[in-house]
């Protein structure tokens, strides 16, 4: 699928999500039977990781930066197993811990992490998760990171419904006063035991959903970061290194790669990124584009950020497409790990 055709379909999905339209199929109806047969075969070879304990990473990071009377920054993680950190064994290896540690180092302030993500969750669980994050009497997070979409594809949730739930979550969090960064649907065509034609169908479906998610997120005032290629060519080239023991969830190295792509956008959302990096760099093919085209391009290149720019343009809303440089993240040192707290 070309970038332009993906942009057209993404616009239709986003419009259907916004105005309550019917489902827009990600794959043709004729392929559904074949797809289901291939899924059953793949399930025999791919572990789902349900037996693995998800390490709790909640707590405060960067205590060395504490200043009396100054509250920590608050970071909340929402979404599915990738946001929770399923597939690794230490709290410091989860994306939440890596982002909290990295954000603390950039801001030179402590960061309090809360994680309400649920393994196996689809986008329709975001409403419940948002309610936990913005509960009455609870402090509103400074920034929320959402990673969701893979289970929507594997469970064949209509993409309009998927985007509608995600857009609603972003809207509620932004209305509450939190910045929002969404890591869009990863490329499911890279799961190692999955064979053709399921691999092609999964890649097409996940990238199309990622583009539609980007439009919905940007229209609600959030920022979207493409994870597709991070969990694509790099995973395909190094499956033993970047996939976890169940061959489905990322390994510690995989989560570090994803967190490394998201951290610059989290920092930029909070006004912590260098000003010279906020200007579009033509040499990196950055610039202002119609939001659907920016979304389609981002779906094809990992680590690409899309955020709202001009409210209107010749083709509707416009967005700024940024290809931020990635910075290496390492697992937090033991002294920076959170203290045990009740969840």
Short mmCIF file of C-alpha atoms in Angstrom, two decimals:
data_model
loop_
_atom_site.label_atom_id
_atom_site.label_comp_id
_atom_site.label_asym_id
_atom_site.label_seq_id
_atom_site.Cartn_x
_atom_site.Cartn_y
_atom_site.Cartn_z
CA UNK A 1 0.00 0.00 0.00
CA UNK A 2 1.43 3.38 -0.99
CA UNK A 3 1.70 6.30 1.41
CA UNK A 4 -1.03 8.21 -0.43
CA UNK A 5 -3.50 5.31 -0.42
CA UNK A 6 -2.76 4.64 3.26
CA UNK A 7 -3.45 8.32 3.94
CA UNK A 8 -6.83 8.08 2.20
CA UNK A 9 -7.88 4.99 4.15
CA UNK A 10 -6.60 6.49 7.41
CA UNK A 11 -8.72 9.59 6.79
CA UNK A 12 -11.78 7.41 6.24
CA UNK A 13 -11.15 5.44 9.44
CA UNK A 14 -10.57 8.59 11.48
CA UNK A 15 -13.69 10.22 10.04
CA UNK A 16 -15.72 7.12 10.82
CA UNK A 17 -14.39 7.15 14.37
CA UNK A 18 -15.21 10.83 14.83
CA UNK A 19 -18.69 10.73 13.36
CA UNK A 20 -19.81 7.26 14.39
CA UNK A 21 -19.57 5.65 10.97
CA UNK A 22 -19.44 1.94 10.32
CA UNK A 23 -16.35 -0.18 10.32
CA UNK A 24 -13.74 0.17 7.61
CA UNK A 25 -12.11 -3.20 6.98
CA UNK A 26 -8.35 -3.47 7.34
CA UNK A 27 -8.25 -6.59 5.19
CA UNK A 28 -10.70 -7.88 2.60
CA UNK A 29 -13.52 -10.14 3.72
CA UNK A 30 -12.30 -12.88 1.40
CA UNK A 31 -9.04 -13.05 3.34
CA UNK A 32 -10.65 -13.47 6.77
CA UNK A 33 -11.00 -17.27 6.55
CA UNK A 34 -7.39 -17.69 5.48
CA UNK A 35 -6.25 -15.22 8.12
CA UNK A 36 -8.02 -17.13 10.90
CA UNK A 37 -6.50 -20.42 9.74
CA UNK A 38 -3.02 -18.90 9.76
CA UNK A 39 -3.63 -17.40 13.22
CA UNK A 40 -4.45 -20.82 14.64
CA UNK A 41 -1.24 -22.22 13.18
CA UNK A 42 0.79 -19.30 14.53
CA UNK A 43 -0.66 -19.69 18.02
CA UNK A 44 0.94 -23.13 18.23
CA UNK A 45 4.37 -21.57 17.86
CA UNK A 46 4.07 -18.17 19.52
CA UNK A 47 3.81 -17.96 23.27
CA UNK A 48 1.41 -15.35 24.59
CA UNK A 49 3.38 -14.66 27.73
CA UNK A 50 0.34 -14.91 29.99
CA UNK A 51 2.22 -16.92 32.57
CA UNK A 52 4.92 -14.30 32.94
CA UNK A 53 4.70 -11.95 35.88
CA UNK A 54 4.72 -8.31 34.87
CA UNK A 55 7.23 -6.55 37.16
CA UNK A 56 5.86 -3.54 39.03
CA UNK A 57 7.87 -0.43 38.22
CA UNK A 58 5.66 2.11 39.99
CA UNK A 59 7.39 4.55 42.29
CA UNK A 60 9.77 7.50 42.24
CA UNK A 61 12.81 7.77 40.00
CA UNK A 62 15.69 10.27 40.20
CA UNK A 63 15.61 10.95 43.92
CA UNK A 64 19.04 12.55 43.65
CA UNK A 65 17.26 15.52 42.08
CA UNK A 66 14.82 16.04 44.97
CA UNK A 67 14.36 19.64 46.12
CA UNK A 68 12.34 20.27 49.29
CA UNK A 69 8.92 21.68 48.46
CA UNK A 70 9.16 20.87 44.74
CA UNK A 71 6.88 18.03 43.61
CA UNK A 72 8.13 15.37 41.20
CA UNK A 73 7.00 15.21 37.61
CA UNK A 74 4.22 12.67 37.20
CA UNK A 75 4.28 10.11 34.38
CA UNK A 76 1.46 7.63 33.75
CA UNK A 77 1.58 4.60 31.44
CA UNK A 78 -1.62 3.29 29.85
CA UNK A 79 -2.36 0.62 27.26
CA UNK A 80 -1.60 -3.07 26.78
CA UNK A 81 1.18 -5.51 27.60
CA UNK A 82 3.83 -3.41 25.85
CA UNK A 83 3.03 -0.45 28.10
CA UNK A 84 2.95 -2.74 31.15
CA UNK A 85 6.31 -4.29 30.25
CA UNK A 86 5.28 -7.92 29.87
CA UNK A 87 8.07 -10.22 28.78
CA UNK A 88 10.89 -8.92 31.01
CA UNK A 89 11.75 -9.88 34.58
CA UNK A 90 13.08 -6.70 36.21
CA UNK A 91 11.18 -3.48 36.85
CA UNK A 92 14.03 -1.43 35.44
CA UNK A 93 13.64 -3.13 32.05
CA UNK A 94 10.04 -2.00 31.51
CA UNK A 95 9.34 0.97 29.21
CA UNK A 96 7.74 2.89 32.09
CA UNK A 97 10.90 2.63 34.21
CA UNK A 98 13.14 3.51 31.28
CA UNK A 99 11.03 6.56 30.38
CA UNK A 100 10.79 7.72 34.00
CA UNK A 101 14.54 7.41 34.46
CA UNK A 102 15.30 9.17 31.17
CA UNK A 103 12.79 11.95 31.82
CA UNK A 104 14.26 12.50 35.29
CA UNK A 105 17.76 12.84 33.83
CA UNK A 106 16.64 15.35 31.20
CA UNK A 107 14.45 17.41 33.55
CA UNK A 108 16.81 17.03 36.52
CA UNK A 109 13.75 16.38 38.67
CA UNK A 110 12.35 13.27 40.30
CA UNK A 111 9.66 11.47 38.31
CA UNK A 112 6.80 9.57 39.90
CA UNK A 113 5.64 6.68 37.72
CA UNK A 114 2.17 5.17 37.73
CA UNK A 115 1.29 2.29 35.42
CA UNK A 116 -2.34 1.25 34.84
CA UNK A 117 -1.69 -0.66 31.59
CA UNK A 118 -3.21 -4.13 31.38
CA UNK A 119 -1.72 -7.06 29.43
CA UNK A 120 -4.19 -8.20 26.80
CA UNK A 121 -6.04 -4.88 26.81
CA UNK A 122 -7.65 -3.50 23.70
CA UNK A 123 -8.44 0.15 23.07
CA UNK A 124 -11.89 -0.20 24.62
CA UNK A 125 -10.18 -0.67 28.02
CA UNK A 126 -8.65 2.82 27.84
CA UNK A 127 -11.78 4.46 29.26
CA UNK A 128 -11.36 2.44 32.46
CA UNK A 129 -7.64 3.16 32.61
CA UNK A 130 -8.14 6.90 32.12
CA UNK A 131 -10.69 6.91 34.95
CA UNK A 132 -8.02 5.45 37.24
CA UNK A 133 -5.48 8.09 36.19
CA UNK A 134 -7.77 11.12 36.56
CA UNK A 135 -9.76 9.89 39.57
CA UNK A 136 -11.23 12.58 41.79
CA UNK A 137 -8.68 13.71 44.35
CA UNK A 138 -5.72 12.20 42.51
CA UNK A 139 -3.05 14.52 41.08
CA UNK A 140 -3.26 14.77 37.29
CA UNK A 141 -0.13 13.39 35.56
CA UNK A 142 2.10 15.87 33.79
CA UNK A 143 2.36 13.46 30.87
CA UNK A 144 0.68 10.20 29.90
CA UNK A 145 2.14 7.62 27.52
CA UNK A 146 -0.27 5.24 25.78
CA UNK A 147 0.88 2.13 23.90
CA UNK A 148 -2.03 0.22 22.37
CA UNK A 149 -3.34 -1.31 19.17
CA UNK A 150 -1.76 -4.74 18.68
CA UNK A 151 -4.61 -6.61 20.39
CA UNK A 152 -7.13 -4.59 18.39
CA UNK A 153 -5.64 -6.06 15.21
CA UNK A 154 -5.32 -9.63 16.47
CA UNK A 155 -8.90 -9.55 17.83
CA UNK A 156 -10.19 -7.87 14.65
CA UNK A 157 -11.72 -4.86 16.41
CA UNK A 158 -13.14 -2.53 13.73
CA UNK A 159 -10.53 0.20 13.23
CA UNK A 160 -13.13 2.97 13.52
CA UNK A 161 -14.04 1.66 16.96
CA UNK A 162 -10.38 1.30 17.94
CA UNK A 163 -9.58 4.88 16.94
CA UNK A 164 -12.76 6.20 18.57
CA UNK A 165 -11.73 4.74 21.95
CA UNK A 166 -8.16 6.02 21.65
CA UNK A 167 -9.28 9.51 20.60
CA UNK A 168 -11.71 9.63 23.51
CA UNK A 169 -8.95 8.69 25.94
CA UNK A 170 -6.61 11.37 24.59
CA UNK A 171 -9.39 13.95 24.75
CA UNK A 172 -10.18 13.14 28.40
CA UNK A 173 -6.52 13.28 29.44
CA UNK A 174 -5.90 16.54 27.59
CA UNK A 175 -9.04 18.07 29.11
CA UNK A 176 -7.76 17.07 32.55
CA UNK A 177 -4.53 18.95 31.83
CA UNK A 178 -2.08 16.16 30.96
CA UNK A 179 0.20 16.03 27.94
CA UNK A 180 -0.32 12.84 25.95
CA UNK A 181 2.11 10.81 23.85
CA UNK A 182 0.87 7.72 22.01
CA UNK A 183 3.11 4.96 20.71
CA UNK A 184 1.04 3.71 17.78
CA UNK A 185 0.34 0.09 16.82
CA UNK A 186 3.54 -1.90 16.25
CA UNK A 187 4.18 -3.91 13.10
CA UNK A 188 2.71 -7.35 13.81
CA UNK A 189 4.16 -8.70 10.59
CA UNK A 190 7.46 -9.26 12.39
CA UNK A 191 6.41 -11.99 14.83
CA UNK A 192 8.96 -14.63 13.92
CA UNK A 193 6.89 -17.85 13.59
CA UNK A 194 4.11 -16.15 11.59
CA UNK A 195 4.21 -17.13 7.92
CA UNK A 196 2.86 -15.63 4.73
CA UNK A 197 0.19 -14.57 3.89
CA UNK A 198 -0.61 -13.74 7.53
CA UNK A 199 2.65 -11.81 7.85
CA UNK A 200 1.71 -9.49 4.96
CA UNK A 201 -1.87 -9.07 6.18
CA UNK A 202 -0.72 -8.35 9.74
CA UNK A 203 1.80 -5.77 8.54
CA UNK A 204 -0.76 -4.02 6.37
CA UNK A 205 -3.41 -4.01 9.10
CA UNK A 206 -1.13 -2.77 11.85
CA UNK A 207 0.41 0.02 9.77
CA UNK A 208 -3.00 1.13 8.57
CA UNK A 209 -4.29 1.25 12.14
CA UNK A 210 -1.16 3.16 13.23
CA UNK A 211 -1.83 5.84 10.59
CA UNK A 212 -5.47 6.16 11.63
CA UNK A 213 -4.49 6.29 15.31
CA UNK A 214 -2.09 9.13 14.51
CA UNK A 215 -4.84 11.23 12.96
CA UNK A 216 -7.15 10.66 15.93
CA UNK A 217 -4.43 11.46 18.46
CA UNK A 218 -3.28 14.65 16.74
CA UNK A 219 -6.85 15.91 16.32
CA UNK A 220 -7.32 15.64 20.08
CA UNK A 221 -4.13 17.53 20.92
CA UNK A 222 -1.81 14.61 21.58
CA UNK A 223 1.47 13.58 19.97
CA UNK A 224 1.93 10.28 18.14
CA UNK A 225 5.16 8.32 17.74
CA UNK A 226 5.42 5.48 15.22
CA UNK A 227 6.66 2.20 16.68
CA UNK A 228 6.02 0.18 13.51
CA UNK A 229 9.54 -0.02 12.13
CA UNK A 230 11.13 -0.20 15.57
CA UNK A 231 9.32 -3.47 16.02
CA UNK A 232 9.75 -4.18 12.32
CA UNK A 233 13.07 -4.38 10.44
CA UNK A 234 15.12 -4.20 13.64
CA UNK A 235 13.13 -7.04 15.15
CA UNK A 236 13.20 -9.00 11.91
CA UNK A 237 16.96 -8.57 11.64
CA UNK A 238 17.61 -9.45 15.30
CA UNK A 239 14.67 -11.58 16.46
CA UNK A 240 16.68 -13.43 19.10
CA UNK A 241 17.92 -10.16 20.55
CA UNK A 242 14.82 -7.99 20.35
CA UNK A 243 12.01 -10.47 21.05
CA UNK A 244 11.48 -11.88 24.52
CA UNK A 245 11.47 -15.57 25.47
CA UNK A 246 7.86 -15.98 24.27
CA UNK A 247 8.78 -14.74 20.74
CA UNK A 248 5.94 -12.24 20.95
CA UNK A 249 6.65 -9.55 23.52
CA UNK A 250 9.77 -7.39 23.27
CA UNK A 251 12.87 -8.28 25.26
CA UNK A 252 14.64 -5.80 27.51
CA UNK A 253 16.61 -4.60 24.47
CA UNK A 254 13.39 -4.27 22.48
CA UNK A 255 11.70 -2.18 25.16
CA UNK A 256 14.77 0.03 25.42
CA UNK A 257 14.62 0.60 21.66
CA UNK A 258 10.95 1.61 21.86
CA UNK A 259 11.46 3.83 24.91
CA UNK A 260 14.40 5.49 23.18
CA UNK A 261 12.07 6.55 20.38
CA UNK A 262 9.34 7.85 22.69
CA UNK A 263 11.48 9.75 25.22
CA UNK A 264 12.32 12.77 22.99
CA UNK A 265 8.62 13.34 22.32
CA UNK A 266 7.76 13.04 26.03
CA UNK A 267 10.44 15.64 26.78
CA UNK A 268 9.27 17.91 23.95
CA UNK A 269 5.68 17.74 25.19
CA UNK A 270 6.88 19.07 28.54
CA UNK A 271 9.03 21.79 26.96
CA UNK A 272 12.28 20.08 27.97
CA UNK A 273 13.81 19.39 24.55
CA UNK A 274 16.42 21.76 23.04
CA UNK A 275 14.76 24.60 21.14
CA UNK A 276 16.91 24.09 18.04
CA UNK A 277 15.55 20.54 17.70
CA UNK A 278 11.96 21.81 17.65
CA UNK A 279 12.48 23.46 14.28
CA UNK A 280 11.88 21.26 11.21
CA UNK A 281 15.10 19.94 9.69
CA UNK A 282 14.74 19.72 5.92
CA UNK A 283 17.77 17.44 5.68
CA UNK A 284 15.84 14.84 7.73
CA UNK A 285 12.73 15.33 5.58
CA UNK A 286 10.82 17.04 8.39
CA UNK A 287 8.16 19.64 7.84
CA UNK A 288 4.48 20.58 7.79
CA UNK A 289 2.10 18.22 6.00
CA UNK A 290 -1.63 17.50 5.88
CA UNK A 291 -2.25 15.37 8.95
CA UNK A 292 -3.31 12.27 6.99
CA UNK A 293 -0.19 12.35 4.83
CA UNK A 294 2.03 12.88 7.87
CA UNK A 295 0.31 9.94 9.58
CA UNK A 296 0.86 7.68 6.57
CA UNK A 297 4.54 8.59 6.32
CA UNK A 298 5.05 8.08 10.05
CA UNK A 299 3.55 4.59 9.87
CA UNK A 300 6.40 3.62 7.52
CA UNK A 301 9.27 4.98 9.59
CA UNK A 302 9.89 4.27 13.26
CA UNK A 303 10.57 7.01 15.74
CA UNK A 304 8.67 9.55 13.65
CA UNK A 305 6.61 12.04 15.66
CA UNK A 306 3.46 13.72 14.42
CA UNK A 307 1.95 16.63 16.34
CA UNK A 308 -0.66 19.27 15.57
CA UNK A 309 0.48 22.39 13.76
CA UNK A 310 -1.71 24.75 11.77
CA UNK A 311 -5.43 24.16 12.43
CA UNK A 312 -6.41 24.36 8.77
CA UNK A 313 -4.82 24.06 5.37
CA UNK A 314 -5.69 23.35 1.74
CA UNK A 315 -6.41 19.70 2.66
CA UNK A 316 -7.73 20.15 6.19
CA UNK A 317 -5.72 20.10 9.44
CA UNK A 318 -1.94 20.13 9.14
CA UNK A 319 0.70 18.53 11.33
CA UNK A 320 4.41 18.78 11.99
CA UNK A 321 6.34 15.63 11.14
CA UNK A 322 9.58 15.20 13.11
CA UNK A 323 12.21 12.49 12.86
CA UNK A 324 13.84 12.98 16.23
CA UNK A 325 17.31 11.64 16.91
CA UNK A 326 17.23 8.67 19.22
CA UNK A 327 19.27 8.67 22.41
CA UNK A 328 20.39 5.48 24.02
CA UNK A 329 18.51 4.50 27.18
CA UNK A 330 19.92 2.11 29.74
CA UNK A 331 18.24 0.27 32.58
CA UNK A 332 17.99 2.49 35.70
CA UNK A 333 20.60 1.88 38.35
CA UNK A 334 19.38 0.08 41.47
CA UNK A 335 19.57 3.31 43.47
CA UNK A 336 17.08 4.87 41.07
CA UNK A 337 14.54 2.07 41.20
CA UNK A 338 11.25 2.83 42.94
CA UNK A 339 10.47 1.96 46.50
CA UNK A 340 7.73 -0.58 47.02
CA UNK A 341 4.35 1.07 47.06
CA UNK A 342 0.87 -0.38 47.08
CA UNK A 343 -0.74 -0.30 43.63
#
